[in-house]
CSV table of C-alpha atoms in Angstrom, one decimal:
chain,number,residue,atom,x,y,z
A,8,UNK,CA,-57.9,12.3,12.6
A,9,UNK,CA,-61.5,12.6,13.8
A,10,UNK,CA,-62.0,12.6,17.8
A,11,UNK,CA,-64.2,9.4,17.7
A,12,UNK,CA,-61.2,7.4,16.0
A,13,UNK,CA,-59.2,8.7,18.3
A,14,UNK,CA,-61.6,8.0,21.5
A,15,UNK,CA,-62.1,4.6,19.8
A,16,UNK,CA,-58.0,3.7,19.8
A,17,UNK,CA,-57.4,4.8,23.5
A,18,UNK,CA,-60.0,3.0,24.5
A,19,UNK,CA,-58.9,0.2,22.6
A,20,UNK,CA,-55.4,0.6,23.9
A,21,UNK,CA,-56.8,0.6,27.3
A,22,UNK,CA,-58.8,-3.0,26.9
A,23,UNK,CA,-55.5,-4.5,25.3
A,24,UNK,CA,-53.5,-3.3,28.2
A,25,UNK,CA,-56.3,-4.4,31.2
A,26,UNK,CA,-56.5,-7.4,29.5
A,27,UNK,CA,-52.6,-8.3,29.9
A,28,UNK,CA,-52.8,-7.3,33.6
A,29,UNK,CA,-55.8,-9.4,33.9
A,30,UNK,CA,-53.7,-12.3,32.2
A,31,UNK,CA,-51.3,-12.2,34.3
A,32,UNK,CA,-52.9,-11.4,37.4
A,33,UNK,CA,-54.9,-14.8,36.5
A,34,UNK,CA,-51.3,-16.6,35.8
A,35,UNK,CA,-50.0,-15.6,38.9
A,36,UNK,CA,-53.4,-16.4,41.0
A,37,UNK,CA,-53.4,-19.8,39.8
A,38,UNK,CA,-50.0,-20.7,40.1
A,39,UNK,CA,-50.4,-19.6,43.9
A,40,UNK,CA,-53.8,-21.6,44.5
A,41,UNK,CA,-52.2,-24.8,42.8
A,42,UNK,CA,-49.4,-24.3,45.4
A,43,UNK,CA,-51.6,-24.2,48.2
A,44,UNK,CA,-53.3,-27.1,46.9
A,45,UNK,CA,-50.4,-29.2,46.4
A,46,UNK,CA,-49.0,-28.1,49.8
A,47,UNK,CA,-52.7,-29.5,51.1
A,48,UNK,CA,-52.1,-32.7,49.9
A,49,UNK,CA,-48.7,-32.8,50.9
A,50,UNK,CA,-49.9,-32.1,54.7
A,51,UNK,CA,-52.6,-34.4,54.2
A,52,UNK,CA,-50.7,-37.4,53.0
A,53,UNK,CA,-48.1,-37.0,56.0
A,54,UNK,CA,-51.1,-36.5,58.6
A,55,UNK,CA,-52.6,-40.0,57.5
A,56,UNK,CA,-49.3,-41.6,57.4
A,57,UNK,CA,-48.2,-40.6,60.6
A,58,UNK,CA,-50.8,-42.5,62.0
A,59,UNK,CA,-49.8,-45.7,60.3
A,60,UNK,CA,-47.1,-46.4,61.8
A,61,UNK,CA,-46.9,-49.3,63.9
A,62,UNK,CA,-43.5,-51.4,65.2
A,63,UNK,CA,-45.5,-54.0,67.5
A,64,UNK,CA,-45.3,-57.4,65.3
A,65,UNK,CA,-48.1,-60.2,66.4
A,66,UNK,CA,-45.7,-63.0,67.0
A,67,UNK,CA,-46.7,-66.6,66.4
A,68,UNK,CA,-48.0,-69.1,68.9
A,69,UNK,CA,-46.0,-71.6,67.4
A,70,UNK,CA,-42.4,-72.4,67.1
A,71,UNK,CA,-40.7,-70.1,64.8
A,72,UNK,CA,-37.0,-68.3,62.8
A,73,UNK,CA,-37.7,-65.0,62.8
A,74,UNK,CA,-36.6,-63.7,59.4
A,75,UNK,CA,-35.9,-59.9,59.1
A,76,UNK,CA,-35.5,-58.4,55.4
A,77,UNK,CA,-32.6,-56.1,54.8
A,78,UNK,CA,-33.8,-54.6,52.2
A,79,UNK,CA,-33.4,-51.5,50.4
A,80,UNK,CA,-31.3,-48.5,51.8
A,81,UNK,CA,-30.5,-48.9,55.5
A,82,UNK,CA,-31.2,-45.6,57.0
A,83,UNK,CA,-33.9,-44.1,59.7
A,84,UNK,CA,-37.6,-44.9,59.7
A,85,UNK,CA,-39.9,-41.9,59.0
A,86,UNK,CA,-43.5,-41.5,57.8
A,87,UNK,CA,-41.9,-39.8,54.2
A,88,UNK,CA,-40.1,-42.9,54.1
A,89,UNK,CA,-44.1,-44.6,52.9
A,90,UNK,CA,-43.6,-43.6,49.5
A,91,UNK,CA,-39.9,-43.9,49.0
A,92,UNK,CA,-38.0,-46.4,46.8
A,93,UNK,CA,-36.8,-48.4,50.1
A,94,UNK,CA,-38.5,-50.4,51.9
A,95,UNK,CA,-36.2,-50.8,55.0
A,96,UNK,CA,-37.9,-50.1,58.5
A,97,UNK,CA,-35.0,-49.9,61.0
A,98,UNK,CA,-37.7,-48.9,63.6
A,99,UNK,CA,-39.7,-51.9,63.1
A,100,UNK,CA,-36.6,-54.5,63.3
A,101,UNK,CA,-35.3,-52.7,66.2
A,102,UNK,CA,-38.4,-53.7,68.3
A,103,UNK,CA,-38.7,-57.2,66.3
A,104,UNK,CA,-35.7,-58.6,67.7
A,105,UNK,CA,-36.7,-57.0,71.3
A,106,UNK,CA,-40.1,-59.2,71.3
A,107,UNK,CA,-38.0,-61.9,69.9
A,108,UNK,CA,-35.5,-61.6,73.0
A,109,UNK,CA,-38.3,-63.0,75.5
A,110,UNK,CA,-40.0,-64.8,73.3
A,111,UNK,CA,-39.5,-68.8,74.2
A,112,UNK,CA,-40.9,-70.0,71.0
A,113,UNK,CA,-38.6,-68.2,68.7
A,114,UNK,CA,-35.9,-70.2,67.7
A,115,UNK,CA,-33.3,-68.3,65.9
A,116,UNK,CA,-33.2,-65.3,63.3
A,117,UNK,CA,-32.7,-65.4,59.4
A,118,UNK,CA,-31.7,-62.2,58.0
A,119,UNK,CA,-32.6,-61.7,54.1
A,120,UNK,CA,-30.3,-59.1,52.9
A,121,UNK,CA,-31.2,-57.3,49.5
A,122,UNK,CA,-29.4,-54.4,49.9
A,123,UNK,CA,-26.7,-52.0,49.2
A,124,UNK,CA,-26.1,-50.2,52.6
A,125,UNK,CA,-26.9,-47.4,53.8
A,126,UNK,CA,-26.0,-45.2,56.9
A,127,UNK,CA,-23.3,-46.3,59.5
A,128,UNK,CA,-25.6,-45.7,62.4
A,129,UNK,CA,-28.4,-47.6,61.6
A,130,UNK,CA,-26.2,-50.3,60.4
A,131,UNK,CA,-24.5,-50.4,63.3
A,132,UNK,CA,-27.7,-49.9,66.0
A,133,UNK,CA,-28.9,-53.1,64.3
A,134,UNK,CA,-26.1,-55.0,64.1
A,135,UNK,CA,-25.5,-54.0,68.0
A,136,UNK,CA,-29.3,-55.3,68.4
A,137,UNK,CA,-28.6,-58.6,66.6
A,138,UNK,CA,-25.1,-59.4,69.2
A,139,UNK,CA,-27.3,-58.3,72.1
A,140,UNK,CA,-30.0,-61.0,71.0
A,141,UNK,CA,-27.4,-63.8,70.9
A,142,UNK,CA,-25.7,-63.4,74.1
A,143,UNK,CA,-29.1,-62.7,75.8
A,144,UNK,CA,-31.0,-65.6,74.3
A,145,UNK,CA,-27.9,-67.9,73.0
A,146,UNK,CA,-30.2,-68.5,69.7
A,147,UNK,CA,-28.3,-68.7,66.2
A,148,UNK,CA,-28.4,-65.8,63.6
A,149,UNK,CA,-27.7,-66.8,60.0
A,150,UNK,CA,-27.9,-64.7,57.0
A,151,UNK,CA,-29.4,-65.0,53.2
A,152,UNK,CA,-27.6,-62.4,50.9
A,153,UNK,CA,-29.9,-62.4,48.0
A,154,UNK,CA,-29.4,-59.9,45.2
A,155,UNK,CA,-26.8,-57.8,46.8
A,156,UNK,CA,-25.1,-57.7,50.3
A,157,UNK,CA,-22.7,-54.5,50.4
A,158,UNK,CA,-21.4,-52.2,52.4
A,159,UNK,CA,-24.0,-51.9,55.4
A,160,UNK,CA,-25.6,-54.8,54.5
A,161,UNK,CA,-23.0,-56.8,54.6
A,162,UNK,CA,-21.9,-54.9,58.0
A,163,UNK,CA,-25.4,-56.1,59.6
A,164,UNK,CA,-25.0,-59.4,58.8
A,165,UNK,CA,-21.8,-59.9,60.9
A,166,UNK,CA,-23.7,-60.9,63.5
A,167,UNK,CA,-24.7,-64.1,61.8
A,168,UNK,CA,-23.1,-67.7,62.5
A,169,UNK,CA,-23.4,-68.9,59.2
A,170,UNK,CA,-23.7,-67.3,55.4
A,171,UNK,CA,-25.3,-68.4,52.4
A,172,UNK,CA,-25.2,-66.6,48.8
A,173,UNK,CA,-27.0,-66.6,46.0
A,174,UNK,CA,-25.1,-67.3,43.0
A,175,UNK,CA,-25.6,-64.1,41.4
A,176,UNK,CA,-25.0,-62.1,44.8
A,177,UNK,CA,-22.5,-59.4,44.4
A,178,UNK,CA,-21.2,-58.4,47.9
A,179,UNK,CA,-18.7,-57.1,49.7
A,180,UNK,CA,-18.0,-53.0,49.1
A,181,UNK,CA,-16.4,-52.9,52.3
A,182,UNK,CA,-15.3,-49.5,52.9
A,183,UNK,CA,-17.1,-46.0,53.9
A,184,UNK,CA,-18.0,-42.6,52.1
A,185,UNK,CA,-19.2,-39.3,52.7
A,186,UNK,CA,-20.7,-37.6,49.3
A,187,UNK,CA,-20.8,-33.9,48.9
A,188,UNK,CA,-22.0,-31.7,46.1
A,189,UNK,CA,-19.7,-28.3,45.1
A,190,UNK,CA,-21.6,-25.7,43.4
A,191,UNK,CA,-19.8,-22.8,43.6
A,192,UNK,CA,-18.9,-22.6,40.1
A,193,UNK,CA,-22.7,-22.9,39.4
A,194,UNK,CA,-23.1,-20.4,41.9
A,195,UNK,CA,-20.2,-17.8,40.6
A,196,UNK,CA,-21.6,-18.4,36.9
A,197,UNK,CA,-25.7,-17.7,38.2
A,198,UNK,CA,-24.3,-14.4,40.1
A,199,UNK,CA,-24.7,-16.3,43.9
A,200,UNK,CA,-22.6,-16.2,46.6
A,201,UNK,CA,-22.9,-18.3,49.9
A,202,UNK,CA,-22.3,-16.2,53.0
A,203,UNK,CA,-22.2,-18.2,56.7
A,204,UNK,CA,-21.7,-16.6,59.7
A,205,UNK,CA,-20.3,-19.3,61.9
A,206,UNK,CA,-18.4,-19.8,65.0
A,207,UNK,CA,-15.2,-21.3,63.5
A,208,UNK,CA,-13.7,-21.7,60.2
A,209,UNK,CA,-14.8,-25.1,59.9
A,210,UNK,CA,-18.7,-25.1,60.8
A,211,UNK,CA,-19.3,-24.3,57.8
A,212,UNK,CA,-16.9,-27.0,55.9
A,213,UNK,CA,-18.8,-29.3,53.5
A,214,UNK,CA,-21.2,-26.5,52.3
A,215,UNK,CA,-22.2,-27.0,48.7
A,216,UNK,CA,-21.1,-23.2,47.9
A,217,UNK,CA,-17.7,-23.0,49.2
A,218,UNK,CA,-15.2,-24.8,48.4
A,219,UNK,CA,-13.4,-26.8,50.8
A,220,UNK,CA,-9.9,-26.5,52.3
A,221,UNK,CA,-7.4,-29.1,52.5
A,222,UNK,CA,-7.6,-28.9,56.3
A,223,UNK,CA,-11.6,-29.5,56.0
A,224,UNK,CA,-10.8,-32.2,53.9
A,225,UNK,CA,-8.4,-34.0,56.5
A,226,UNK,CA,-11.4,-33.7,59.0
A,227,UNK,CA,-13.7,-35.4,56.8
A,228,UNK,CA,-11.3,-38.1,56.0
A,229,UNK,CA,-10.0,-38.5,59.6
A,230,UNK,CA,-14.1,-39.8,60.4
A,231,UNK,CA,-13.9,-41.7,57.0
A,232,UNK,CA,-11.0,-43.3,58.7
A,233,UNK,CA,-12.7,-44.2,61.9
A,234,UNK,CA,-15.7,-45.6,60.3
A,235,UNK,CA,-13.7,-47.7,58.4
A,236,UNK,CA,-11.9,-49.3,61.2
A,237,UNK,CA,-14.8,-50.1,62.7
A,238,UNK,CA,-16.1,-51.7,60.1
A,239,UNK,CA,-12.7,-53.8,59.3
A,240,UNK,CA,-13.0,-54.8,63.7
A,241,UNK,CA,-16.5,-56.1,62.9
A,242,UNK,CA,-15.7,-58.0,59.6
A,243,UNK,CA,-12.7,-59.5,61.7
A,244,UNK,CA,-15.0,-60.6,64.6
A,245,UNK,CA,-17.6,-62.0,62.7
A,246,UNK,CA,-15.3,-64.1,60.1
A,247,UNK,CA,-13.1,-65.1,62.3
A,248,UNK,CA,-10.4,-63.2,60.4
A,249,UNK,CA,-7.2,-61.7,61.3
A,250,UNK,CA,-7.2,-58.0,60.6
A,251,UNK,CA,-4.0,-57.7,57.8
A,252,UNK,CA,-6.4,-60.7,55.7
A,253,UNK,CA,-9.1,-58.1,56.3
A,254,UNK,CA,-7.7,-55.1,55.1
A,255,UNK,CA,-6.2,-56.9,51.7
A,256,UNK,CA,-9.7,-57.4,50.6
A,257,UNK,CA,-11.3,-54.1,51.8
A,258,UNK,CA,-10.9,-51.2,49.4
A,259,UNK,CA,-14.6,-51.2,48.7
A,260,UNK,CA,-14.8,-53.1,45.7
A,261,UNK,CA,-17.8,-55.3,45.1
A,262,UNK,CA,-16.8,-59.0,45.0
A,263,UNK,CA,-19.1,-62.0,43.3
A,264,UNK,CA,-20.7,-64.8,45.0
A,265,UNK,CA,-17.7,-66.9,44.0
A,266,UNK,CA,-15.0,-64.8,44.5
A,267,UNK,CA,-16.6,-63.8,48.4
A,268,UNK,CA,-16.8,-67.8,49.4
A,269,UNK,CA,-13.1,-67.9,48.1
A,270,UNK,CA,-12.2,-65.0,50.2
A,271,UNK,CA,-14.3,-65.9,52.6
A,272,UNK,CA,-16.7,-63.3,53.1
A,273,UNK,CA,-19.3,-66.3,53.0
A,274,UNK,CA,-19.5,-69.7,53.8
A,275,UNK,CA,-22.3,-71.3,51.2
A,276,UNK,CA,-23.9,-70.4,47.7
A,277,UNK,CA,-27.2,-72.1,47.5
A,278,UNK,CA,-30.7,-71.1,47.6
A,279,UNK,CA,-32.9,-69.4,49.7
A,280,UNK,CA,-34.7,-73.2,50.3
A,281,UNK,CA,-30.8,-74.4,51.1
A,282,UNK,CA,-30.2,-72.2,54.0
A,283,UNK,CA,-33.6,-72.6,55.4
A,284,UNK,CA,-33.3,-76.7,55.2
A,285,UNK,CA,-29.7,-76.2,56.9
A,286,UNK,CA,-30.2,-73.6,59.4
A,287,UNK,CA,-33.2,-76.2,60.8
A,288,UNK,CA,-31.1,-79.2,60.3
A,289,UNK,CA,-28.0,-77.7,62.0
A,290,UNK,CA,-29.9,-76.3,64.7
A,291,UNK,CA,-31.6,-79.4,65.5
A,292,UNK,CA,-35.5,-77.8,64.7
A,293,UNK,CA,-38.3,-79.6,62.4
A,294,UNK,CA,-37.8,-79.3,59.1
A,295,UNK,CA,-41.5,-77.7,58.5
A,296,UNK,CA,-40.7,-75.6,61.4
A,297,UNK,CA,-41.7,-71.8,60.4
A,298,UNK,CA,-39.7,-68.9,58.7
A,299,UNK,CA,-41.8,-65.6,60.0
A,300,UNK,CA,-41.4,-62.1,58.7
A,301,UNK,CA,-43.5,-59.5,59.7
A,302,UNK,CA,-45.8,-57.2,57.5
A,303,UNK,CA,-43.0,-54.5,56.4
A,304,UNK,CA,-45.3,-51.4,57.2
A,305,UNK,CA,-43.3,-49.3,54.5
A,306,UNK,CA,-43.9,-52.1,51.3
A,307,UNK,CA,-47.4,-53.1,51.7
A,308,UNK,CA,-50.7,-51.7,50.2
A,309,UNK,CA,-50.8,-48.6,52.0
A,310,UNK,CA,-47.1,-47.5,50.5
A,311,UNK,CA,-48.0,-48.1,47.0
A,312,UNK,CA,-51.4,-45.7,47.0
A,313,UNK,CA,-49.4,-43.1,48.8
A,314,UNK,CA,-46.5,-43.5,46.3
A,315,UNK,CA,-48.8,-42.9,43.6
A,316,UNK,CA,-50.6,-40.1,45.4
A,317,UNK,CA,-46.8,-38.8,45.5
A,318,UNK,CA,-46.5,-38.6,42.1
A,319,UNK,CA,-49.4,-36.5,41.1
A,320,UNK,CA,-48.2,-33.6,42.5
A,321,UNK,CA,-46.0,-32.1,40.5
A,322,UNK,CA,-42.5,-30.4,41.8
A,323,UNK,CA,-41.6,-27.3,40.7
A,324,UNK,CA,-37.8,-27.0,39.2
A,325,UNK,CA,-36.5,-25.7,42.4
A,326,UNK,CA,-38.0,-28.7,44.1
A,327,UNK,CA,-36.3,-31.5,42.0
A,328,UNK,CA,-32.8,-28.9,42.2
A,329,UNK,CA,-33.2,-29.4,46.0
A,330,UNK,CA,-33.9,-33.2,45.4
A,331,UNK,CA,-30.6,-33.8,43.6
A,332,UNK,CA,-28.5,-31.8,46.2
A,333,UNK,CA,-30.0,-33.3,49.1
A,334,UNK,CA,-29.9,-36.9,47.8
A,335,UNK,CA,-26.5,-36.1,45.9
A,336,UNK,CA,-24.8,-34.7,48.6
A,337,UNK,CA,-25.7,-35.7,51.9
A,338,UNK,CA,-22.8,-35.4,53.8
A,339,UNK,CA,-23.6,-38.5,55.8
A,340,UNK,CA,-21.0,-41.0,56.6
A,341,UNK,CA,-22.6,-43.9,54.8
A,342,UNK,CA,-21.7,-48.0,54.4
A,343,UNK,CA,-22.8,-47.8,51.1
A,344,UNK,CA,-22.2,-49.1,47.7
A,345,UNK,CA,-22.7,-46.8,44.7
């Protein structure tokens, strides 16, 4: 073979090859800038929303119900909670039914309850809030369960004098859980193996790669156990119930709008109009007299354009992983139905 054909197939060779690297080195560059980019917008969107946030409502001058919307999973208020699927806003009821509390014009509260529950301290903070409003201000609560009432939501609305369903309400659910997510088989199969270094043998208990001990498990059902209790006193308080009626009807099941006024979880089906009409009829107010909500910061205008900024950036694999364990396998005690 002639030198120049040789000379002329290295340095082919040698383009073929620095063209690869320069492939990949291209690849790998832009896969890192569209990271950085993405994590740009990420800190962006947060930024802007963490200005947003605003818990003082603008009362009326009028008379007025106050009407607070339980809807959505119960849980803690946060900016990333803008573009989330909920639209409950615990801080913003929190200091609702504190303006209400020295408010002479307010005449009562209505909670609307669309919801399946949610965490046991927030359902509890705000059913604590609601008791503290009716001994401090002797005004009526009542409650509207719409859609669904469980768990938590049904929890919250203990507090209320009177309840009205919707025919096609399913409520109920009374009963707690903790979800965890094992992946140690996962783990064993990928080659992974979860080392903690902790200060006791069960600080670590509940960890999504190690399997749990019947000891751990008795720990985790021991707070199941007080949760529940909890939850059967306040059901017993606010129906008027006594506690072995209470306990017969609450092994978490889900009970229809029917079947709840039989067992007498409620006290009317009608609709929304119905409760309004009696709650001001009952409570000797005009009938005209007005329902006010306030603006639910996390469901208005502002949610749905950073929802959909959300969902342009793309999550990588490991992202939606960590999604599905985190939202899988909280390890939260929870009021909650589902």
């Amino acid at each position: 073979m002639k030198t120049k054909q040789i000379v002329g197939i290295v340095i082919t060779c040698l383009v073929i090859i620095a063209t690869g690297i320069t492939g990949i080195l291209s690849n790998v560059l832009g896969n890192r800038i569209i990271e950085a980019q993405n994590e740009a917008k990420k800190g962006i969107i947060s930024e802007m929303l963490s200005t947003q946030v605003n818990t003082k409502v603008d009362l009326p001058s009028s008379d007025f119900i106050g009407v607070i919307n339980i809807e959505g999973t119960i849980g803690a208020s946060s900016a990333g909670s803008w573009a989330s699927s909920s639209i409950y806003n615990h801080d913003l009821y929190m200091d609702y039914i504190s303006q209400m509390e020295t408010a002479s014009n307010n005449k009562g509260i209505l909670l609307y309850v669309d919801s399946p529950g949610g965490a046991v301290y927030e359902s509890d903070e705000i059913y604590l809030k609601l008791m503290e409003y009716k001994e401090i201000t002797g005004r009526p609560v009542w409650a509207y369960f719409a859609g669904q009432a469980c768990s938590g939501g049904y929890y919250i609305s203990m507090a209320a004098d009177k309840i009205y369903a919707n025919r096609n309400c399913w409520t109920g659910s009374i009963g707690v859980i903790v979800s965890l997510l094992n992946c140690k088989e996962l783990y064993d199969k990928l080659g992974i193996k979860e080392i903690d270094i902790t200060s006791g043998e069960n600080k670590s208990m509940g960890s999504s790669g190690l399997d749990m001990t019947k000891k751990q498990q008795e720990i985790f059902q021991g707070l199941v156990d007080e949760a529940y209790d909890q939850f059967i006193d306040i059901v017993c308080d606010g129906r008027g119930m006594d506690e072995g009626t209470v306990r017969k009807i609450a092994d978490g099941r889900i009970y229809s709008a029917k079947q709840a006024l039989k067992n007498g979880l409620v006290d009317e089906i009608g609709l929304l109009e119905d409760a309004k009409a009696d709650f001001a009829a009952t409570e000797g107010l005009p009938e005209n007299i007005r329902f006010f909500a306030p603006d639910n910061k996390l469901s208005g205008f502002m949610s749905s354009i950073f929802g959909a900024a959300e969902k342009l950036i793309p999550k990588s694999e490991s992202s939606l992983a960590d999604d599905i364990i985190k939202n899988k396998g909280k390890g939260v005690l929870m009021y909650y139905a589902g």
